[in-house]
CSV table of C-alpha atoms (C1' of nucleotides) in Angstrom, one decimal:
chain,number,residue,atom,x,y,z
A,217,UNK,CA,89.1,100.5,89.0
A,218,UNK,CA,91.9,98.3,87.6
A,219,UNK,CA,95.3,99.4,88.7
A,220,UNK,CA,97.1,100.9,85.7
A,221,UNK,CA,100.8,101.4,84.7
A,222,UNK,CA,101.1,104.7,86.6
A,223,UNK,CA,100.4,102.8,89.9
A,224,UNK,CA,103.2,100.4,89.3
A,225,UNK,CA,105.6,103.0,87.9
A,226,UNK,CA,106.6,104.2,91.4
A,227,UNK,CA,108.9,103.4,94.2
A,228,UNK,CA,108.7,99.6,94.8
A,229,UNK,CA,108.4,99.8,98.6
A,230,UNK,CA,105.5,102.2,98.2
A,231,UNK,CA,103.8,100.0,95.6
A,232,UNK,CA,104.3,96.9,97.9
A,233,UNK,CA,102.5,98.7,100.7
A,234,UNK,CA,99.8,100.2,98.6
A,235,UNK,CA,98.9,96.8,97.0
A,236,UNK,CA,97.6,95.7,100.4
A,237,UNK,CA,93.8,95.7,100.6
A,238,UNK,CA,93.4,95.6,96.8
A,239,UNK,CA,92.0,92.6,94.9
A,240,UNK,CA,94.0,90.1,92.9
A,241,UNK,CA,92.1,88.8,90.0
A,242,UNK,CA,92.8,85.9,87.6
A,243,UNK,CA,90.1,85.0,85.1
A,244,UNK,CA,90.0,81.2,84.6
A,245,UNK,CA,87.5,79.6,82.3
A,246,UNK,CA,85.6,82.9,82.2
A,247,UNK,CA,85.3,83.1,86.0
A,248,UNK,CA,87.3,85.7,88.0
A,249,UNK,CA,89.1,84.1,90.9
A,250,UNK,CA,89.5,86.9,93.4
A,251,UNK,CA,91.4,87.4,96.7
A,252,UNK,CA,92.2,90.4,98.8
A,253,UNK,CA,96.0,91.1,99.0
A,254,UNK,CA,97.2,90.9,102.6
A,255,UNK,CA,100.9,90.2,102.3
A,256,UNK,CA,103.6,91.5,99.9
A,257,UNK,CA,107.4,91.9,99.5
A,258,UNK,CA,109.5,94.4,97.6
A,259,UNK,CA,112.5,93.5,95.5
A,260,UNK,CA,114.8,96.2,94.0
A,261,UNK,CA,117.4,95.1,91.5
A,262,UNK,CA,119.8,98.0,91.6
A,263,UNK,CA,120.8,97.4,95.3
A,264,UNK,CA,119.1,94.4,96.7
A,265,UNK,CA,121.0,91.1,96.8
A,266,UNK,CA,117.7,89.2,97.3
A,267,UNK,CA,116.4,90.3,93.9
A,268,UNK,CA,116.9,87.9,91.0
A,269,UNK,CA,118.0,90.9,88.9
A,270,UNK,CA,120.5,92.2,91.5
A,271,UNK,CA,123.0,94.5,89.9
A,272,UNK,CA,120.9,94.6,86.7
A,273,UNK,CA,121.6,90.9,86.1
A,274,UNK,CA,119.8,90.2,82.9
A,275,UNK,CA,119.1,86.6,81.9
A,276,UNK,CA,116.2,84.8,80.2
A,277,UNK,CA,114.5,84.4,83.5
A,278,UNK,CA,114.8,88.0,84.7
A,279,UNK,CA,113.9,89.6,81.4
A,280,UNK,CA,110.3,90.5,82.5
A,281,UNK,CA,111.7,92.5,85.4
A,282,UNK,CA,113.2,95.0,82.8
A,283,UNK,CA,109.8,95.4,81.1
A,284,UNK,CA,107.1,98.0,81.6
A,285,UNK,CA,105.7,98.5,85.1
A,286,UNK,CA,102.6,96.4,85.6
A,287,UNK,CA,104.1,93.4,83.8
A,288,UNK,CA,103.7,90.0,85.6
A,289,UNK,CA,106.8,88.0,86.6
A,290,UNK,CA,106.1,84.4,87.4
A,291,UNK,CA,108.8,81.8,88.1
A,292,UNK,CA,109.1,78.3,89.4
A,293,UNK,CA,110.7,77.8,92.8
A,294,UNK,CA,111.9,74.6,94.5
A,295,UNK,CA,110.9,72.6,91.4
A,296,UNK,CA,107.2,72.6,92.3
A,297,UNK,CA,105.8,76.0,93.3
A,298,UNK,CA,105.2,79.2,91.4
A,299,UNK,CA,105.6,82.8,92.7
A,300,UNK,CA,103.7,85.8,91.3
A,301,UNK,CA,105.2,89.3,91.1
A,302,UNK,CA,104.2,92.6,89.5
A,303,UNK,CA,107.0,94.7,87.9
A,304,UNK,CA,107.4,98.2,89.3
A,305,UNK,CA,109.4,101.4,88.6
A,306,UNK,CA,110.2,102.6,85.1
A,307,UNK,CA,111.3,100.3,82.3
A,308,UNK,CA,114.9,99.0,82.6
A,309,UNK,CA,114.8,99.4,86.4
A,310,UNK,CA,114.4,95.7,87.4
A,311,UNK,CA,112.1,95.8,90.4
A,312,UNK,CA,109.0,93.9,91.5
A,313,UNK,CA,106.5,93.2,94.3
A,314,UNK,CA,106.0,89.5,95.3
A,315,UNK,CA,102.4,88.7,96.2
A,316,UNK,CA,102.8,86.5,99.3
A,317,UNK,CA,99.2,86.2,100.6
A,318,UNK,CA,95.6,86.9,100.0
A,319,UNK,CA,92.3,86.1,101.7
A,320,UNK,CA,89.7,84.4,99.5
A,321,UNK,CA,86.8,86.3,98.0
A,322,UNK,CA,85.4,84.8,94.8
A,323,UNK,CA,85.4,81.6,92.6
A,324,UNK,CA,88.3,79.9,94.4
A,325,UNK,CA,88.3,76.1,94.5
A,326,UNK,CA,86.7,74.8,97.8
A,327,UNK,CA,90.0,73.7,99.4
A,328,UNK,CA,91.3,77.3,99.3
A,329,UNK,CA,88.6,78.7,101.5
A,330,UNK,CA,89.4,79.2,105.2
A,331,UNK,CA,92.3,80.4,107.2
A,332,UNK,CA,95.9,79.9,106.0
A,333,UNK,CA,94.9,78.4,102.6
A,334,UNK,CA,96.2,81.2,100.4
A,335,UNK,CA,99.0,82.6,102.7
A,336,UNK,CA,102.2,81.9,100.9
A,337,UNK,CA,103.3,82.6,97.3
A,338,UNK,CA,103.2,78.9,96.3
A,339,UNK,CA,99.7,78.2,97.7
A,340,UNK,CA,98.3,81.4,96.3
A,341,UNK,CA,99.5,80.5,92.8
A,342,UNK,CA,98.0,77.1,93.1
A,343,UNK,CA,94.6,78.5,94.2
A,344,UNK,CA,94.6,81.0,91.4
A,345,UNK,CA,95.9,78.5,88.7
A,346,UNK,CA,98.9,80.8,88.1
A,347,UNK,CA,101.8,79.1,86.4
A,348,UNK,CA,104.5,80.1,83.8
A,349,UNK,CA,101.8,80.7,81.2
A,350,UNK,CA,101.0,83.8,83.3
A,351,UNK,CA,104.6,85.1,83.0
A,352,UNK,CA,105.4,88.4,81.3
A,353,UNK,CA,101.7,89.4,80.8
A,354,UNK,CA,100.4,92.9,80.8
A,355,UNK,CA,98.8,92.8,84.3
A,356,UNK,CA,96.8,95.9,83.8
A,357,UNK,CA,93.9,94.1,82.1
A,358,UNK,CA,92.3,90.6,82.0
A,359,UNK,CA,93.0,87.8,82.5
A,360,UNK,CA,95.4,88.9,85.3
A,361,UNK,CA,95.2,92.2,87.2
A,362,UNK,CA,94.6,94.0,90.5
A,363,UNK,CA,91.6,96.2,91.1
A,364,UNK,CA,90.5,98.4,94.0
A,365,UNK,CA,86.9,97.1,94.5
A,366,UNK,CA,84.9,94.0,94.3
A,367,UNK,CA,82.4,96.0,92.1
A,368,UNK,CA,85.1,95.9,89.4
A,369,UNK,CA,84.5,92.2,89.0
A,370,UNK,CA,80.7,92.7,89.2
A,371,UNK,CA,80.4,91.5,92.8
A,372,UNK,CA,78.8,93.2,95.8
A,373,UNK,CA,81.2,94.7,98.3
A,374,UNK,CA,81.7,92.5,101.4
A,375,UNK,CA,80.6,94.0,104.7
A,376,UNK,CA,83.7,95.2,106.5
A,377,UNK,CA,85.9,95.3,103.4
A,378,UNK,CA,85.8,99.1,103.5
A,379,UNK,CA,87.2,99.3,107.1
A,380,UNK,CA,90.7,100.6,107.6
A,381,UNK,CA,93.4,98.1,108.4
A,382,UNK,CA,96.9,98.4,109.9
A,383,UNK,CA,100.1,97.6,108.1
A,384,UNK,CA,103.2,95.9,109.7
A,385,UNK,CA,106.6,95.8,108.1
A,386,UNK,CA,109.3,93.2,108.7
A,387,UNK,CA,112.2,91.4,107.1
A,388,UNK,CA,111.6,89.2,104.0
A,389,UNK,CA,111.3,85.4,104.0
A,390,UNK,CA,113.6,82.8,102.6
A,391,UNK,CA,116.5,85.0,101.5
A,392,UNK,CA,119.3,83.9,103.9
A,393,UNK,CA,121.8,84.2,101.1
A,394,UNK,CA,121.2,87.9,100.7
A,395,UNK,CA,123.6,89.2,103.3
A,396,UNK,CA,122.7,92.8,104.5
A,397,UNK,CA,119.6,92.8,102.4
A,398,UNK,CA,118.1,90.1,104.7
A,399,UNK,CA,117.3,92.8,107.2
A,400,UNK,CA,115.6,95.2,104.9
A,401,UNK,CA,112.0,95.7,106.2
A,402,UNK,CA,110.4,95.2,102.9
A,403,UNK,CA,107.8,92.7,103.8
A,404,UNK,CA,104.3,94.1,104.4
A,405,UNK,CA,101.3,92.5,106.1
A,406,UNK,CA,97.8,93.8,106.5
A,407,UNK,CA,97.3,92.6,110.1
A,408,UNK,CA,93.5,92.9,110.0
A,409,UNK,CA,93.1,91.0,106.7
A,410,UNK,CA,94.7,87.8,108.0
A,411,UNK,CA,98.4,88.6,107.6
A,412,UNK,CA,100.9,87.9,110.4
A,413,UNK,CA,104.6,88.7,111.1
A,414,UNK,CA,106.0,86.9,114.1
B,253,DC,C1',102.8,74.7,119.5
B,254,DT,C1',107.7,73.5,117.3
B,255,DT,C1',111.3,71.5,114.3
B,256,DC,C1',112.8,68.8,110.4
B,257,DA,C1',113.3,66.2,106.0
B,258,DG,C1',112.0,65.5,101.6
B,259,DA,C1',109.8,66.5,97.2
B,260,DT,C1',111.2,68.2,92.5
B,261,DG,C1',112.9,70.7,88.2
B,262,DC,C1',114.5,74.9,86.2
B,263,DT,C1',118.2,78.2,85.8
B,264,DC,C1',122.8,79.8,85.7
B,265,DT,C1',127.8,78.7,86.2
C,23,DG,C1',126.2,70.3,89.6
C,24,DA,C1',124.4,73.6,93.1
C,25,DG,C1',121.0,76.2,94.8
C,26,DC,C1',116.5,78.0,95.1
C,27,DA,C1',111.6,84.7,97.1
C,28,DT,C1',108.2,76.9,99.3
C,29,DC,C1',105.0,73.6,101.4
C,30,DT,C1',103.5,69.4,103.7
C,31,DG,C1',103.3,65.8,106.9
C,32,DA,C1',105.3,63.4,110.6
C,33,DA,C1',107.1,63.5,115.0
C,34,DG,C1',108.3,65.7,119.5
C,35,DA,C1',107.6,69.0,123.5
DNA sequence: CTTCAGATGCTCT
DNA sequence: GAGCATCTGAAGA
């Protein structure tokens, strides 16, 4: 099934952990590009200095964070990479989960198959052709969504994809400015799906 | 394996 | 004008 608003309308840390193992889908030119989510991070505006909407800071950029749970939030970072998030918690609570890594499953360009080709928010967006045109979409339906099974995109399940996996938590990446929030263990890795925390 | 510099443009002050 | 939820390639250990 496709994850619906009720899935995202929950505690952000819980959603970040629960997204692991599910399948990110972006339909491009009629073909679903699919990867299995193996790394995420939680951002919580009301108390998290690493969140763009810390202290309910509302600007043109952060506007999607205040929208309905299940909305996409895509922004440009360092002038050349995009980052994909899904908005969580009820409307007006600016929170989101950053999708940091997936392992390739379907219809990805050849250069994105193999180890360490889709681990990292910038690489992942490149592989899935995700840019600002994907910002502020309803991500509970095509072209951009997350589903629980490969059967949901009409593909056969992969042997081993139904096996349990272990989750590791650790501090988030690239937020040295965020003072005490640096240490929050809000990064989640599915170790057996290719994720790594050092 | 590690560190390090540079690329590049949008957003907010 | 400063800074940024990153990545790559080159060089060193």
